CSV table of C-alpha atoms and ligand atoms in Angstrom, one decimal:
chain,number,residue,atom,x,y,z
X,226,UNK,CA,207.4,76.6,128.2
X,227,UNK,CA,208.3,79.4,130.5
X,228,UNK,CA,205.0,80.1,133.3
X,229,UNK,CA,203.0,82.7,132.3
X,230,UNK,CA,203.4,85.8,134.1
X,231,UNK,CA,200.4,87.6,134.9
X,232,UNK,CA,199.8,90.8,136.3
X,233,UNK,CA,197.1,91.9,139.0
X,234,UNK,CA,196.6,95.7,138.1
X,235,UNK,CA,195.4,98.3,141.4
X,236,UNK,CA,192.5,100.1,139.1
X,237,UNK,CA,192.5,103.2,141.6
X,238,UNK,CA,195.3,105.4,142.8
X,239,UNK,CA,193.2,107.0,145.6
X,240,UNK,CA,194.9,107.2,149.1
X,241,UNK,CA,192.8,105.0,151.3
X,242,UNK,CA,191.9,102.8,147.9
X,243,UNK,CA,190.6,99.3,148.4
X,244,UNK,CA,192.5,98.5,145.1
X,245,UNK,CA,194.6,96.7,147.3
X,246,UNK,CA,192.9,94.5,149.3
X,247,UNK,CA,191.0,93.7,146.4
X,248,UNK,CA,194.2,92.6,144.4
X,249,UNK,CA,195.4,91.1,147.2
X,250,UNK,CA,192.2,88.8,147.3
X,251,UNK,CA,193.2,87.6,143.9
X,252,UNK,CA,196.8,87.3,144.5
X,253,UNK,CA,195.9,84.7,147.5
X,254,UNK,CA,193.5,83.0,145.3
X,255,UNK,CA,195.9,82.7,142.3
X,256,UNK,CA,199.2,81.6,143.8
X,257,UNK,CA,198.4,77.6,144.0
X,258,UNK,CA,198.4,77.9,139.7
X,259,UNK,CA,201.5,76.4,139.4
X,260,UNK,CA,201.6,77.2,135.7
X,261,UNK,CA,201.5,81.0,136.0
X,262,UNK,CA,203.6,83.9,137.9
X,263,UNK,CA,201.2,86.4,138.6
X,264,UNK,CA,202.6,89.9,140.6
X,265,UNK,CA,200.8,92.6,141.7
X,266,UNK,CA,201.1,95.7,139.2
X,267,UNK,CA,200.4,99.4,141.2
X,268,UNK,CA,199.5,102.3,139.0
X,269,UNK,CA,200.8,104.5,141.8
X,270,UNK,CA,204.0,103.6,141.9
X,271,UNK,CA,204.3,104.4,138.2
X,272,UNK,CA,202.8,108.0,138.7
X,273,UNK,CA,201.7,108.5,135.3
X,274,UNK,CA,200.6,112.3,134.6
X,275,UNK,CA,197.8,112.7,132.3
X,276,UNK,CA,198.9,111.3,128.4
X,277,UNK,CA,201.8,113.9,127.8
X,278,UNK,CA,202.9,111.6,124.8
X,279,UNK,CA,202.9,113.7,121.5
X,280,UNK,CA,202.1,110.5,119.2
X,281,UNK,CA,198.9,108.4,119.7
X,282,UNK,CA,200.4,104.9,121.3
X,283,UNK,CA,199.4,103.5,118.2
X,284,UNK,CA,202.7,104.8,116.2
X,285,UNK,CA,204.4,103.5,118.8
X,286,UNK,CA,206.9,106.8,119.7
X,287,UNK,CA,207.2,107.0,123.1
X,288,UNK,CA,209.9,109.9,124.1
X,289,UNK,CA,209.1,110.1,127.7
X,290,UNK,CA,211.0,108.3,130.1
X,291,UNK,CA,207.6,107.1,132.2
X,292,UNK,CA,206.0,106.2,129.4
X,293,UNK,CA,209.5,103.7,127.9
X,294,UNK,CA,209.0,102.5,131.9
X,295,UNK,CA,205.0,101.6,131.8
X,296,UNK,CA,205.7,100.3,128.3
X,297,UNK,CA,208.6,97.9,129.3
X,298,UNK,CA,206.5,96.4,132.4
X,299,UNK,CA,203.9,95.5,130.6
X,300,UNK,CA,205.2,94.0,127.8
X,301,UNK,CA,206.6,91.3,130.1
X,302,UNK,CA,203.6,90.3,131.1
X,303,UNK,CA,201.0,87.3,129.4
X,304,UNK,CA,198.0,88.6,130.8
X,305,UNK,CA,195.9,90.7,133.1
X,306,UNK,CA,193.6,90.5,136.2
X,307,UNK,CA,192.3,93.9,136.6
X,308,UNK,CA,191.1,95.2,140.0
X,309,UNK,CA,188.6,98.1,139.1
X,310,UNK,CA,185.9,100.1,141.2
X,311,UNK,CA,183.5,101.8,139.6
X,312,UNK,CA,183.5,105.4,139.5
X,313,UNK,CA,181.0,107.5,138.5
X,314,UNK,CA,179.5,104.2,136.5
X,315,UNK,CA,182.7,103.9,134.8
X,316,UNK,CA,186.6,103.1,135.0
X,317,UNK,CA,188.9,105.4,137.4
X,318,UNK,CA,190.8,107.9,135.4
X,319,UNK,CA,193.9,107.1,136.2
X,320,UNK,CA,193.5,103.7,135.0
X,321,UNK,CA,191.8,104.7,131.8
X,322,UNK,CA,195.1,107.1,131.6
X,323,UNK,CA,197.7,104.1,131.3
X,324,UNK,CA,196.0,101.9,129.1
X,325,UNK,CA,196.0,105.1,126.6
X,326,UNK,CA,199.6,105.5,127.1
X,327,UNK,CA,200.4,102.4,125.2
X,328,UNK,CA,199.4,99.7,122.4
X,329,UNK,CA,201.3,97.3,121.3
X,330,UNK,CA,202.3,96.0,124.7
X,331,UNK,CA,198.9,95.3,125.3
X,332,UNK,CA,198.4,93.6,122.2
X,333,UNK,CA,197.0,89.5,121.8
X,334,UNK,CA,197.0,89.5,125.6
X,335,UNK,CA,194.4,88.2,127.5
X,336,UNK,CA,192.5,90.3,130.8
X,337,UNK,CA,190.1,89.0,133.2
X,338,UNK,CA,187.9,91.8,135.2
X,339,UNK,CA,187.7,91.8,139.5
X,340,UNK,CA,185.1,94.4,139.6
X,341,UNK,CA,184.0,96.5,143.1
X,342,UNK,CA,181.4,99.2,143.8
X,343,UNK,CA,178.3,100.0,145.7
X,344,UNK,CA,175.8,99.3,143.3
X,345,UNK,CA,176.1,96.4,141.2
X,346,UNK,CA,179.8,95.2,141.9
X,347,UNK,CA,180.9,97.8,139.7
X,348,UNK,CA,179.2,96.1,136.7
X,349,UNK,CA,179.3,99.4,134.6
X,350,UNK,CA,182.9,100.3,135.1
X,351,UNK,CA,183.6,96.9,134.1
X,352,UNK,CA,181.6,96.5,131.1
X,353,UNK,CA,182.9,100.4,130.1
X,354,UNK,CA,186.4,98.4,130.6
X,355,UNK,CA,185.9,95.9,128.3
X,356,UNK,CA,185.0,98.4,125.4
X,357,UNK,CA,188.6,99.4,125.9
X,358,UNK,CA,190.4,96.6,126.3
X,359,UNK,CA,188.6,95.5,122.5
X,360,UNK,CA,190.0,98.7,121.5
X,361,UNK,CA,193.4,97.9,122.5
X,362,UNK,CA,193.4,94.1,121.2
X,363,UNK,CA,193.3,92.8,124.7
X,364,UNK,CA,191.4,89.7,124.8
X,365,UNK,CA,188.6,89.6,128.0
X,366,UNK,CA,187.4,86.3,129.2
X,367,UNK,CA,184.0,86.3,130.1
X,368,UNK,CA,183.8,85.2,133.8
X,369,UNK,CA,183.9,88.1,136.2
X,370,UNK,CA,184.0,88.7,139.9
X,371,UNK,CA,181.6,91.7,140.8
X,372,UNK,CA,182.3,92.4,143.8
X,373,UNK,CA,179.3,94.5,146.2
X,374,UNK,CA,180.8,97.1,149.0
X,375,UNK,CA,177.7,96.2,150.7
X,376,UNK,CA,178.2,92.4,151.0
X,377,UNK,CA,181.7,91.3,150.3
X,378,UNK,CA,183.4,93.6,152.3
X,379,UNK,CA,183.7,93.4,156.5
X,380,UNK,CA,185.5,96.6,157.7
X,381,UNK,CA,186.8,97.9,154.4
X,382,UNK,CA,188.4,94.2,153.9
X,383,UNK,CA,187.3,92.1,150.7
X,384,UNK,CA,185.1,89.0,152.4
X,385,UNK,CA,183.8,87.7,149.6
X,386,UNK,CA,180.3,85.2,149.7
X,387,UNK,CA,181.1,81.7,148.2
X,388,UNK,CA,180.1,82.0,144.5
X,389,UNK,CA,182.2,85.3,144.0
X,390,UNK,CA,185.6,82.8,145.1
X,391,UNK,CA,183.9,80.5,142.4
X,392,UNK,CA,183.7,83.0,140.2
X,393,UNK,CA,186.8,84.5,140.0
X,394,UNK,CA,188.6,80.4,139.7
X,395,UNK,CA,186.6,80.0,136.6
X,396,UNK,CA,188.1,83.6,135.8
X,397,UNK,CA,191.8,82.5,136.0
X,398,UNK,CA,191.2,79.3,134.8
X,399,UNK,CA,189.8,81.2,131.4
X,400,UNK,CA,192.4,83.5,131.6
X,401,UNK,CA,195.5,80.9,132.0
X,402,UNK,CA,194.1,79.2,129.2
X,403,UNK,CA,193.6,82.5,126.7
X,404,UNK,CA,196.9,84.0,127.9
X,405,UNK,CA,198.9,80.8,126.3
X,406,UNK,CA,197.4,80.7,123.3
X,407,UNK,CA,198.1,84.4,123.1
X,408,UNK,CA,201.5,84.0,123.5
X,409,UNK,CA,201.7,81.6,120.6
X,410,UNK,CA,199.7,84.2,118.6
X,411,UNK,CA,202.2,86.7,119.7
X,412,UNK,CA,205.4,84.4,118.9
X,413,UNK,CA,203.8,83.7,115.2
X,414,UNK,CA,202.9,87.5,114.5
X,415,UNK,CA,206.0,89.9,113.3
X,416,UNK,CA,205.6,92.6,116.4
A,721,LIG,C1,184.8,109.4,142.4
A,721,LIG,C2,184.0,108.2,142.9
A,721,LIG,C3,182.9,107.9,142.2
A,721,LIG,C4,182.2,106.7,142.5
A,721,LIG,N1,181.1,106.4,141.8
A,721,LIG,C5,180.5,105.2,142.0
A,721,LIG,C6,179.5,104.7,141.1
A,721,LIG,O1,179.1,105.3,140.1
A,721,LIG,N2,178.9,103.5,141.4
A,721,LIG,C7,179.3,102.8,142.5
A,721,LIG,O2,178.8,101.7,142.7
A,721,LIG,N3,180.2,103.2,143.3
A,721,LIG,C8,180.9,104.4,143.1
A,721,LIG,N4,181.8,104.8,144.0
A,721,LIG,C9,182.2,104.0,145.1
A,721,LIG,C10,183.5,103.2,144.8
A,721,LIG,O3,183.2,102.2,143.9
A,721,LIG,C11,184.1,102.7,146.1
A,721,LIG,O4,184.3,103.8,147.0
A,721,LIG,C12,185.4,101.9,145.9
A,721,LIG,O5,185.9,101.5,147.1
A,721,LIG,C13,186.4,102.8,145.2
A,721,LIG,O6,187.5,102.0,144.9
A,721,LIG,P1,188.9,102.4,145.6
A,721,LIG,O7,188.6,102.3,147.1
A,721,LIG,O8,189.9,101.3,145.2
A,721,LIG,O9,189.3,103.7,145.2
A,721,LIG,C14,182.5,106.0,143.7
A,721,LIG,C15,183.7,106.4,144.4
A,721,LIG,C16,184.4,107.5,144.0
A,721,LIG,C17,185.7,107.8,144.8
């Protein structure tokens, strides 16, 4: 079986974010799964204006070129780590914005949620998150790093206390495991 490829998701586009250092975090964390890919996946780069598709994603008509580009990348990936700060007790907009753009792609995937905030390691944004993800047939496995701006971060930089590093292993390993039996869900479903 080919690895599974899994994408780590910046959940904010804001200059001076610490999306990346947070994804980066996971990215060290990840790379000794010999079984999966995983690649860092910036909303930024994709510069998504606000949902300018005519059709809900559900029909599955996309006409505008940014839209064909976000679908194609992420329907090559098995799976999801998403990086997300809480804002405003919820999910950034921007990040919000591309999961509307799209459906199918997302479909009988699995996600795993990296949360970060100032209160409560962004619990709310992540628990807003998974009421989309369910919307969108994306799978979310229950173990979840919260991360707190006040003690796992030293200069802006994720430092994260032990049981946070345990908690976001038992993360991947739920998510490695969920993300190949998706994939044989996918194969067997007409898509
Ligand atoms: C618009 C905005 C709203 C925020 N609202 C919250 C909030 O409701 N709860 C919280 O714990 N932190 C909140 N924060 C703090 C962010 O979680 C923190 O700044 C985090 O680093 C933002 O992620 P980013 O640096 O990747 O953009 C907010 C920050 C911004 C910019």
């Amino acid at each position: 079986m080919e690895p599974l490829r899994i994408a780590i998701v910046l959940g904010s586009t804001r200059p001076g974010r610490r999306a990346g250092t947070v994804a980066d975090w996971v990215l060290g964390r990840a790379r000794s799964r010999s079984t999966a890919q995983f690649e860092l996946v910036d909303l930024a780069h994709h510069r998504l204006p606000l949902l300018d598709e005519p059709d809900p994603a559900i029909h599955g008509h996309y006409l505008q070129p940014h839209t064909k580009a976000w679908a194609e990348t992420v329907e090559g990936f098995d799976g999801f780590v998403f990086a997300v700060p809480e804002y405003n007790r919820s999910v950034p907009a921007a990040l919000k914005n591309a999961l509307d753009y799209l459906y199918r792609e997302w479909n009988d995937k699995a996600a795993g949620i990296v949360s970060y905030g100032v209160d409560a390691g962004g619990a709310r944004a992540a628990e807003h998150l998974r009421c989309i993800l369910g919307e969108l047939r994306i799978a979310d496995v229950r173990s979840t790093a919260a991360l707190s701006l006040m003690d796992d971060f030293t200069d802006g930089e994720p430092t994260p206390r032990a049981f946070q590093v345990q908690k976001l292993d038992m993360l991947l390993d739920e998510l490695l495991s969920w993300s190949g039996a998706l994939r044989s869900v996918r194969m067997a479903t007409v898509r």
